[in-house]
């Protein structure tokens, strides 16, 4: 039953209909014997979602660096899958992961259509210990503490880079 539900999730979010999980034991075994970075992220994410649904508890799915090992061209499929299959997902990404995951590849300051106006995007950065600061200040601040600023500005999210000047 778990494998069947898992594969239904995979098929609903992945273009390759031959991609499926063949066996579940101490790990997930793909029918193809291996998989691309995108397929592995999809399989693990769909497995986590299947287990969350099965538990009956409504927890958000939290993923740290969901697209680090994935080429930019495959990232939109992963972010769309998360939007389409998760009621709430929280993904921690860094600047280099935005391309294809939240932003269009050839238009880096333009959000993907399934992200635009549908997602909350927060930029969180430290302000203590002589760390590099952003090149620009945020236009809105959602929260500020003694060592951190959180901005909910989509503009700041898009433009966020750390200042290259040495401290």
JSON list of C-alpha atoms in Angstrom, two decimals:
[
{"chain": "A", "resi": 1, "resn": "UNK", "atom": "CA", "xyz": [0.00, 0.00, 0.00]},
{"chain": "A", "resi": 2, "resn": "UNK", "atom": "CA", "xyz": [2.83, 2.44, 0.85]},
{"chain": "A", "resi": 3, "resn": "UNK", "atom": "CA", "xyz": [4.68, 1.63, -2.37]},
{"chain": "A", "resi": 4, "resn": "UNK", "atom": "CA", "xyz": [1.47, 2.03, -4.42]},
{"chain": "A", "resi": 5, "resn": "UNK", "atom": "CA", "xyz": [0.70, 5.45, -2.88]},
{"chain": "A", "resi": 6, "resn": "UNK", "atom": "CA", "xyz": [4.33, 6.50, -3.27]},
{"chain": "A", "resi": 7, "resn": "UNK", "atom": "CA", "xyz": [4.37, 5.59, -6.96]},
{"chain": "A", "resi": 8, "resn": "UNK", "atom": "CA", "xyz": [1.06, 7.42, -7.55]},
{"chain": "A", "resi": 9, "resn": "UNK", "atom": "CA", "xyz": [2.67, 10.57, -6.15]},
{"chain": "A", "resi": 10, "resn": "UNK", "atom": "CA", "xyz": [5.77, 10.08, -8.29]},
{"chain": "A", "resi": 11, "resn": "UNK", "atom": "CA", "xyz": [3.69, 9.58, -11.46]},
{"chain": "A", "resi": 12, "resn": "UNK", "atom": "CA", "xyz": [1.57, 12.64, -10.74]},
{"chain": "A", "resi": 13, "resn": "UNK", "atom": "CA", "xyz": [4.65, 14.83, -10.57]},
{"chain": "A", "resi": 14, "resn": "UNK", "atom": "CA", "xyz": [7.18, 13.29, -12.96]},
{"chain": "A", "resi": 15, "resn": "UNK", "atom": "CA", "xyz": [7.09, 13.17, -16.75]},
{"chain": "A", "resi": 16, "resn": "UNK", "atom": "CA", "xyz": [8.81, 9.74, -17.02]},
{"chain": "A", "resi": 17, "resn": "UNK", "atom": "CA", "xyz": [6.05, 7.18, -16.33]},
{"chain": "A", "resi": 18, "resn": "UNK", "atom": "CA", "xyz": [8.60, 4.32, -16.15]},
{"chain": "A", "resi": 19, "resn": "UNK", "atom": "CA", "xyz": [10.19, 5.96, -13.10]},
{"chain": "A", "resi": 20, "resn": "UNK", "atom": "CA", "xyz": [8.95, 4.14, -9.98]},
{"chain": "A", "resi": 21, "resn": "UNK", "atom": "CA", "xyz": [10.01, 2.66, -6.68]},
{"chain": "A", "resi": 22, "resn": "UNK", "atom": "CA", "xyz": [10.26, -1.12, -7.02]},
{"chain": "A", "resi": 23, "resn": "UNK", "atom": "CA", "xyz": [11.04, -2.05, -3.41]},
{"chain": "A", "resi": 24, "resn": "UNK", "atom": "CA", "xyz": [11.11, -0.46, 0.03]},
{"chain": "A", "resi": 25, "resn": "UNK", "atom": "CA", "xyz": [13.24, -1.92, 2.83]},
{"chain": "A", "resi": 26, "resn": "UNK", "atom": "CA", "xyz": [15.99, -0.02, 4.65]},
{"chain": "A", "resi": 27, "resn": "UNK", "atom": "CA", "xyz": [16.05, 2.27, 1.60]},
{"chain": "A", "resi": 28, "resn": "UNK", "atom": "CA", "xyz": [14.07, 3.06, -1.54]},
{"chain": "A", "resi": 29, "resn": "UNK", "atom": "CA", "xyz": [14.99, 0.98, -4.58]},
{"chain": "A", "resi": 30, "resn": "UNK", "atom": "CA", "xyz": [14.19, 2.46, -7.96]},
{"chain": "A", "resi": 31, "resn": "UNK", "atom": "CA", "xyz": [13.09, 0.05, -10.68]},
{"chain": "A", "resi": 32, "resn": "UNK", "atom": "CA", "xyz": [15.76, 1.44, -12.99]},
{"chain": "A", "resi": 33, "resn": "UNK", "atom": "CA", "xyz": [18.43, 0.52, -10.42]},
{"chain": "A", "resi": 34, "resn": "UNK", "atom": "CA", "xyz": [19.48, 4.13, -10.00]},
{"chain": "A", "resi": 35, "resn": "UNK", "atom": "CA", "xyz": [18.24, 7.55, -10.82]},
{"chain": "A", "resi": 36, "resn": "UNK", "atom": "CA", "xyz": [19.14, 11.11, -11.59]},
{"chain": "A", "resi": 37, "resn": "UNK", "atom": "CA", "xyz": [19.47, 13.67, -8.82]},
{"chain": "A", "resi": 38, "resn": "UNK", "atom": "CA", "xyz": [15.96, 14.91, -9.63]},
{"chain": "A", "resi": 39, "resn": "UNK", "atom": "CA", "xyz": [14.50, 11.41, -9.51]},
{"chain": "A", "resi": 40, "resn": "UNK", "atom": "CA", "xyz": [16.12, 10.71, -6.16]},
{"chain": "A", "resi": 41, "resn": "UNK", "atom": "CA", "xyz": [14.81, 13.98, -4.68]},
{"chain": "A", "resi": 42, "resn": "UNK", "atom": "CA", "xyz": [11.35, 13.23, -6.11]},
{"chain": "A", "resi": 43, "resn": "UNK", "atom": "CA", "xyz": [11.31, 9.67, -4.72]},
{"chain": "A", "resi": 44, "resn": "UNK", "atom": "CA", "xyz": [12.45, 10.71, -1.23]},
{"chain": "A", "resi": 45, "resn": "UNK", "atom": "CA", "xyz": [10.07, 13.70, -1.12]},
{"chain": "A", "resi": 46, "resn": "UNK", "atom": "CA", "xyz": [7.10, 11.61, -2.28]},
{"chain": "A", "resi": 47, "resn": "UNK", "atom": "CA", "xyz": [8.00, 8.92, 0.27]},
{"chain": "A", "resi": 48, "resn": "UNK", "atom": "CA", "xyz": [8.08, 11.52, 3.07]},
{"chain": "A", "resi": 49, "resn": "UNK", "atom": "CA", "xyz": [4.72, 12.90, 1.91]},
{"chain": "A", "resi": 50, "resn": "UNK", "atom": "CA", "xyz": [3.23, 9.41, 1.76]},
{"chain": "A", "resi": 51, "resn": "UNK", "atom": "CA", "xyz": [4.36, 8.69, 5.31]},
{"chain": "A", "resi": 52, "resn": "UNK", "atom": "CA", "xyz": [3.06, 12.06, 6.56]},
{"chain": "A", "resi": 53, "resn": "UNK", "atom": "CA", "xyz": [-0.35, 11.39, 4.99]},
{"chain": "A", "resi": 54, "resn": "UNK", "atom": "CA", "xyz": [-0.43, 7.89, 6.43]},
{"chain": "A", "resi": 55, "resn": "UNK", "atom": "CA", "xyz": [0.23, 9.22, 9.95]},
{"chain": "A", "resi": 56, "resn": "UNK", "atom": "CA", "xyz": [-2.82, 11.47, 9.77]},
{"chain": "A", "resi": 57, "resn": "UNK", "atom": "CA", "xyz": [-0.82, 14.29, 11.33]},
{"chain": "A", "resi": 58, "resn": "UNK", "atom": "CA", "xyz": [-0.60, 17.57, 9.43]},
{"chain": "A", "resi": 59, "resn": "UNK", "atom": "CA", "xyz": [3.08, 18.49, 9.58]},
{"chain": "A", "resi": 60, "resn": "UNK", "atom": "CA", "xyz": [4.79, 20.66, 7.00]},
{"chain": "A", "resi": 61, "resn": "UNK", "atom": "CA", "xyz": [7.43, 19.02, 4.85]},
{"chain": "A", "resi": 62, "resn": "UNK", "atom": "CA", "xyz": [10.81, 20.61, 5.66]},
{"chain": "A", "resi": 63, "resn": "UNK", "atom": "CA", "xyz": [13.69, 20.16, 3.22]},
{"chain": "A", "resi": 64, "resn": "UNK", "atom": "CA", "xyz": [17.17, 21.61, 3.57]},
{"chain": "A", "resi": 65, "resn": "UNK", "atom": "CA", "xyz": [18.71, 22.28, 0.13]},
{"chain": "A", "resi": 66, "resn": "UNK", "atom": "CA", "xyz": [16.19, 20.33, -1.98]},
{"chain": "A", "resi": 67, "resn": "UNK", "atom": "CA", "xyz": [17.93, 21.02, -5.30]},
{"chain": "A", "resi": 68, "resn": "UNK", "atom": "CA", "xyz": [21.66, 21.29, -4.56]},
{"chain": "A", "resi": 69, "resn": "UNK", "atom": "CA", "xyz": [22.66, 18.21, -6.62]},
{"chain": "A", "resi": 70, "resn": "UNK", "atom": "CA", "xyz": [20.24, 18.99, -9.44]},
{"chain": "A", "resi": 71, "resn": "UNK", "atom": "CA", "xyz": [20.93, 20.90, -12.65]},
{"chain": "A", "resi": 72, "resn": "UNK", "atom": "CA", "xyz": [18.96, 24.11, -13.06]},
{"chain": "A", "resi": 73, "resn": "UNK", "atom": "CA", "xyz": [16.86, 22.75, -15.95]},
{"chain": "A", "resi": 74, "resn": "UNK", "atom": "CA", "xyz": [15.41, 19.99, -13.71]},
{"chain": "A", "resi": 75, "resn": "UNK", "atom": "CA", "xyz": [14.66, 22.23, -10.73]},
{"chain": "A", "resi": 76, "resn": "UNK", "atom": "CA", "xyz": [11.30, 23.62, -11.93]},
{"chain": "A", "resi": 77, "resn": "UNK", "atom": "CA", "xyz": [9.85, 20.08, -11.89]},
{"chain": "A", "resi": 78, "resn": "UNK", "atom": "CA", "xyz": [10.90, 19.65, -8.24]},
{"chain": "A", "resi": 79, "resn": "UNK", "atom": "CA", "xyz": [9.48, 22.99, -7.10]},
{"chain": "A", "resi": 80, "resn": "UNK", "atom": "CA", "xyz": [6.22, 22.40, -9.02]},
{"chain": "A", "resi": 81, "resn": "UNK", "atom": "CA", "xyz": [5.91, 18.94, -7.47]},
{"chain": "A", "resi": 82, "resn": "UNK", "atom": "CA", "xyz": [6.29, 20.48, -4.00]},
{"chain": "A", "resi": 83, "resn": "UNK", "atom": "CA", "xyz": [3.66, 23.14, -4.78]},
{"chain": "A", "resi": 84, "resn": "UNK", "atom": "CA", "xyz": [1.23, 20.60, -6.24]},
{"chain": "A", "resi": 85, "resn": "UNK", "atom": "CA", "xyz": [1.60, 17.77, -3.71]},
{"chain": "A", "resi": 86, "resn": "UNK", "atom": "CA", "xyz": [2.31, 19.50, -0.39]},
{"chain": "A", "resi": 87, "resn": "UNK", "atom": "CA", "xyz": [-0.17, 21.50, 1.61]},
{"chain": "A", "resi": 88, "resn": "UNK", "atom": "CA", "xyz": [2.82, 23.20, 3.22]},
{"chain": "A", "resi": 89, "resn": "UNK", "atom": "CA", "xyz": [6.50, 22.80, 2.48]},
{"chain": "A", "resi": 90, "resn": "UNK", "atom": "CA", "xyz": [9.41, 24.72, 3.90]},
{"chain": "A", "resi": 91, "resn": "UNK", "atom": "CA", "xyz": [12.58, 24.68, 1.83]},
{"chain": "A", "resi": 92, "resn": "UNK", "atom": "CA", "xyz": [15.89, 26.20, 2.86]},
{"chain": "A", "resi": 93, "resn": "UNK", "atom": "CA", "xyz": [17.89, 27.31, -0.17]},
{"chain": "A", "resi": 94, "resn": "UNK", "atom": "CA", "xyz": [20.90, 29.50, -0.87]},
{"chain": "A", "resi": 95, "resn": "UNK", "atom": "CA", "xyz": [21.43, 32.03, -3.70]},
{"chain": "A", "resi": 96, "resn": "UNK", "atom": "CA", "xyz": [22.85, 29.47, -6.13]},
{"chain": "A", "resi": 97, "resn": "UNK", "atom": "CA", "xyz": [19.77, 27.24, -5.77]},
{"chain": "A", "resi": 98, "resn": "UNK", "atom": "CA", "xyz": [17.22, 29.88, -6.81]},
{"chain": "A", "resi": 99, "resn": "UNK", "atom": "CA", "xyz": [17.80, 29.42, -10.55]},
{"chain": "A", "resi": 100, "resn": "UNK", "atom": "CA", "xyz": [15.15, 27.01, -11.79]},
{"chain": "A", "resi": 101, "resn": "UNK", "atom": "CA", "xyz": [13.71, 26.33, -8.33]},
{"chain": "A", "resi": 102, "resn": "UNK", "atom": "CA", "xyz": [12.03, 29.66, -7.60]},
{"chain": "A", "resi": 103, "resn": "UNK", "atom": "CA", "xyz": [13.21, 31.78, -10.53]},
{"chain": "A", "resi": 104, "resn": "UNK", "atom": "CA", "xyz": [13.27, 31.37, -14.30]},
{"chain": "A", "resi": 105, "resn": "UNK", "atom": "CA", "xyz": [16.64, 30.16, -15.55]},
{"chain": "A", "resi": 106, "resn": "UNK", "atom": "CA", "xyz": [17.11, 32.78, -18.29]},
{"chain": "A", "resi": 107, "resn": "UNK", "atom": "CA", "xyz": [15.37, 35.55, -16.34]},
{"chain": "A", "resi": 108, "resn": "UNK", "atom": "CA", "xyz": [16.89, 35.33, -12.86]},
{"chain": "A", "resi": 109, "resn": "UNK", "atom": "CA", "xyz": [14.75, 38.13, -11.39]},
{"chain": "A", "resi": 110, "resn": "UNK", "atom": "CA", "xyz": [11.47, 36.63, -12.66]},
{"chain": "A", "resi": 111, "resn": "UNK", "atom": "CA", "xyz": [9.67, 34.04, -10.52]},
{"chain": "A", "resi": 112, "resn": "UNK", "atom": "CA", "xyz": [8.39, 30.78, -11.99]},
{"chain": "A", "resi": 113, "resn": "UNK", "atom": "CA", "xyz": [4.64, 30.95, -12.70]},
{"chain": "A", "resi": 114, "resn": "UNK", "atom": "CA", "xyz": [3.75, 28.33, -10.06]},
{"chain": "A", "resi": 115, "resn": "UNK", "atom": "CA", "xyz": [5.69, 30.34, -7.43]},
{"chain": "A", "resi": 116, "resn": "UNK", "atom": "CA", "xyz": [4.60, 33.88, -8.31]},
{"chain": "A", "resi": 117, "resn": "UNK", "atom": "CA", "xyz": [2.06, 35.28, -5.83]},
{"chain": "A", "resi": 118, "resn": "UNK", "atom": "CA", "xyz": [1.43, 31.79, -4.40]},
{"chain": "A", "resi": 119, "resn": "UNK", "atom": "CA", "xyz": [4.37, 31.31, -2.07]},
{"chain": "A", "resi": 120, "resn": "UNK", "atom": "CA", "xyz": [5.78, 33.11, 0.92]},
{"chain": "A", "resi": 121, "resn": "UNK", "atom": "CA", "xyz": [9.47, 33.67, 0.35]},
{"chain": "A", "resi": 122, "resn": "UNK", "atom": "CA", "xyz": [11.62, 34.71, 3.29]},
{"chain": "A", "resi": 123, "resn": "UNK", "atom": "CA", "xyz": [15.23, 35.82, 3.31]},
{"chain": "A", "resi": 124, "resn": "UNK", "atom": "CA", "xyz": [16.99, 35.17, 6.61]},
{"chain": "A", "resi": 125, "resn": "UNK", "atom": "CA", "xyz": [20.47, 36.40, 7.35]},
{"chain": "A", "resi": 126, "resn": "UNK", "atom": "CA", "xyz": [22.74, 36.85, 10.33]},
{"chain": "A", "resi": 127, "resn": "UNK", "atom": "CA", "xyz": [23.82, 40.25, 11.57]},
{"chain": "A", "resi": 128, "resn": "UNK", "atom": "CA", "xyz": [26.40, 39.32, 14.20]},
{"chain": "A", "resi": 129, "resn": "UNK", "atom": "CA", "xyz": [29.95, 37.91, 14.41]},
{"chain": "A", "resi": 130, "resn": "UNK", "atom": "CA", "xyz": [31.40, 40.10, 11.68]},
{"chain": "A", "resi": 131, "resn": "UNK", "atom": "CA", "xyz": [29.54, 38.24, 8.93]},
{"chain": "A", "resi": 132, "resn": "UNK", "atom": "CA", "xyz": [29.19, 39.69, 5.45]},
{"chain": "A", "resi": 133, "resn": "UNK", "atom": "CA", "xyz": [26.05, 41.75, 5.06]},
{"chain": "A", "resi": 134, "resn": "UNK", "atom": "CA", "xyz": [23.72, 41.90, 2.05]},
{"chain": "A", "resi": 135, "resn": "UNK", "atom": "CA", "xyz": [24.72, 44.24, -0.74]},
{"chain": "A", "resi": 136, "resn": "UNK", "atom": "CA", "xyz": [21.34, 46.03, -0.29]},
{"chain": "A", "resi": 137, "resn": "UNK", "atom": "CA", "xyz": [19.09, 46.54, 2.71]},
{"chain": "A", "resi": 138, "resn": "UNK", "atom": "CA", "xyz": [15.66, 44.85, 2.68]},
{"chain": "A", "resi": 139, "resn": "UNK", "atom": "CA", "xyz": [12.71, 47.05, 1.73]},
{"chain": "A", "resi": 140, "resn": "UNK", "atom": "CA", "xyz": [10.58, 45.34, 4.42]},
{"chain": "A", "resi": 141, "resn": "UNK", "atom": "CA", "xyz": [11.55, 43.53, 7.61]},
{"chain": "A", "resi": 142, "resn": "UNK", "atom": "CA", "xyz": [9.28, 40.76, 8.86]},
{"chain": "A", "resi": 143, "resn": "UNK", "atom": "CA", "xyz": [11.27, 40.11, 12.05]},
{"chain": "A", "resi": 144, "resn": "UNK", "atom": "CA", "xyz": [14.49, 41.40, 13.59]},
{"chain": "A", "resi": 145, "resn": "UNK", "atom": "CA", "xyz": [16.41, 40.04, 16.57]},
{"chain": "A", "resi": 146, "resn": "UNK", "atom": "CA", "xyz": [19.78, 40.80, 18.09]},
{"chain": "A", "resi": 147, "resn": "UNK", "atom": "CA", "xyz": [21.57, 38.60, 15.52]},
{"chain": "A", "resi": 148, "resn": "UNK", "atom": "CA", "xyz": [19.20, 38.09, 12.60]},
{"chain": "A", "resi": 149, "resn": "UNK", "atom": "CA", "xyz": [16.91, 39.81, 10.12]},
{"chain": "A", "resi": 150, "resn": "UNK", "atom": "CA", "xyz": [14.00, 38.12, 8.34]},
{"chain": "A", "resi": 151, "resn": "UNK", "atom": "CA", "xyz": [12.53, 39.84, 5.30]},
{"chain": "A", "resi": 152, "resn": "UNK", "atom": "CA", "xyz": [9.36, 38.74, 3.50]},
{"chain": "A", "resi": 153, "resn": "UNK", "atom": "CA", "xyz": [10.05, 40.95, 0.49]},
{"chain": "A", "resi": 154, "resn": "UNK", "atom": "CA", "xyz": [10.02, 39.09, -2.84]},
{"chain": "A", "resi": 155, "resn": "UNK", "atom": "CA", "xyz": [12.17, 41.88, -4.31]},
{"chain": "A", "resi": 156, "resn": "UNK", "atom": "CA", "xyz": [14.81, 41.42, -1.59]},
{"chain": "A", "resi": 157, "resn": "UNK", "atom": "CA", "xyz": [14.67, 37.62, -2.02]},
{"chain": "A", "resi": 158, "resn": "UNK", "atom": "CA", "xyz": [15.43, 38.03, -5.71]},
{"chain": "A", "resi": 159, "resn": "UNK", "atom": "CA", "xyz": [18.22, 40.55, -5.23]},
{"chain": "A", "resi": 160, "resn": "UNK", "atom": "CA", "xyz": [19.85, 39.00, -2.15]},
{"chain": "A", "resi": 161, "resn": "UNK", "atom": "CA", "xyz": [23.61, 38.61, -2.41]},
{"chain": "A", "resi": 162, "resn": "UNK", "atom": "CA", "xyz": [26.22, 39.11, 0.25]},
{"chain": "A", "resi": 163, "resn": "UNK", "atom": "CA", "xyz": [28.45, 42.14, -0.11]},
{"chain": "A", "resi": 164, "resn": "UNK", "atom": "CA", "xyz": [31.79, 41.16, -1.63]},
{"chain": "A", "resi": 165, "resn": "UNK", "atom": "CA", "xyz": [33.80, 43.75, 0.32]},
{"chain": "A", "resi": 166, "resn": "UNK", "atom": "CA", "xyz": [36.12, 42.35, 2.94]},
{"chain": "A", "resi": 167, "resn": "UNK", "atom": "CA", "xyz": [35.17, 43.21, 6.50]}
]
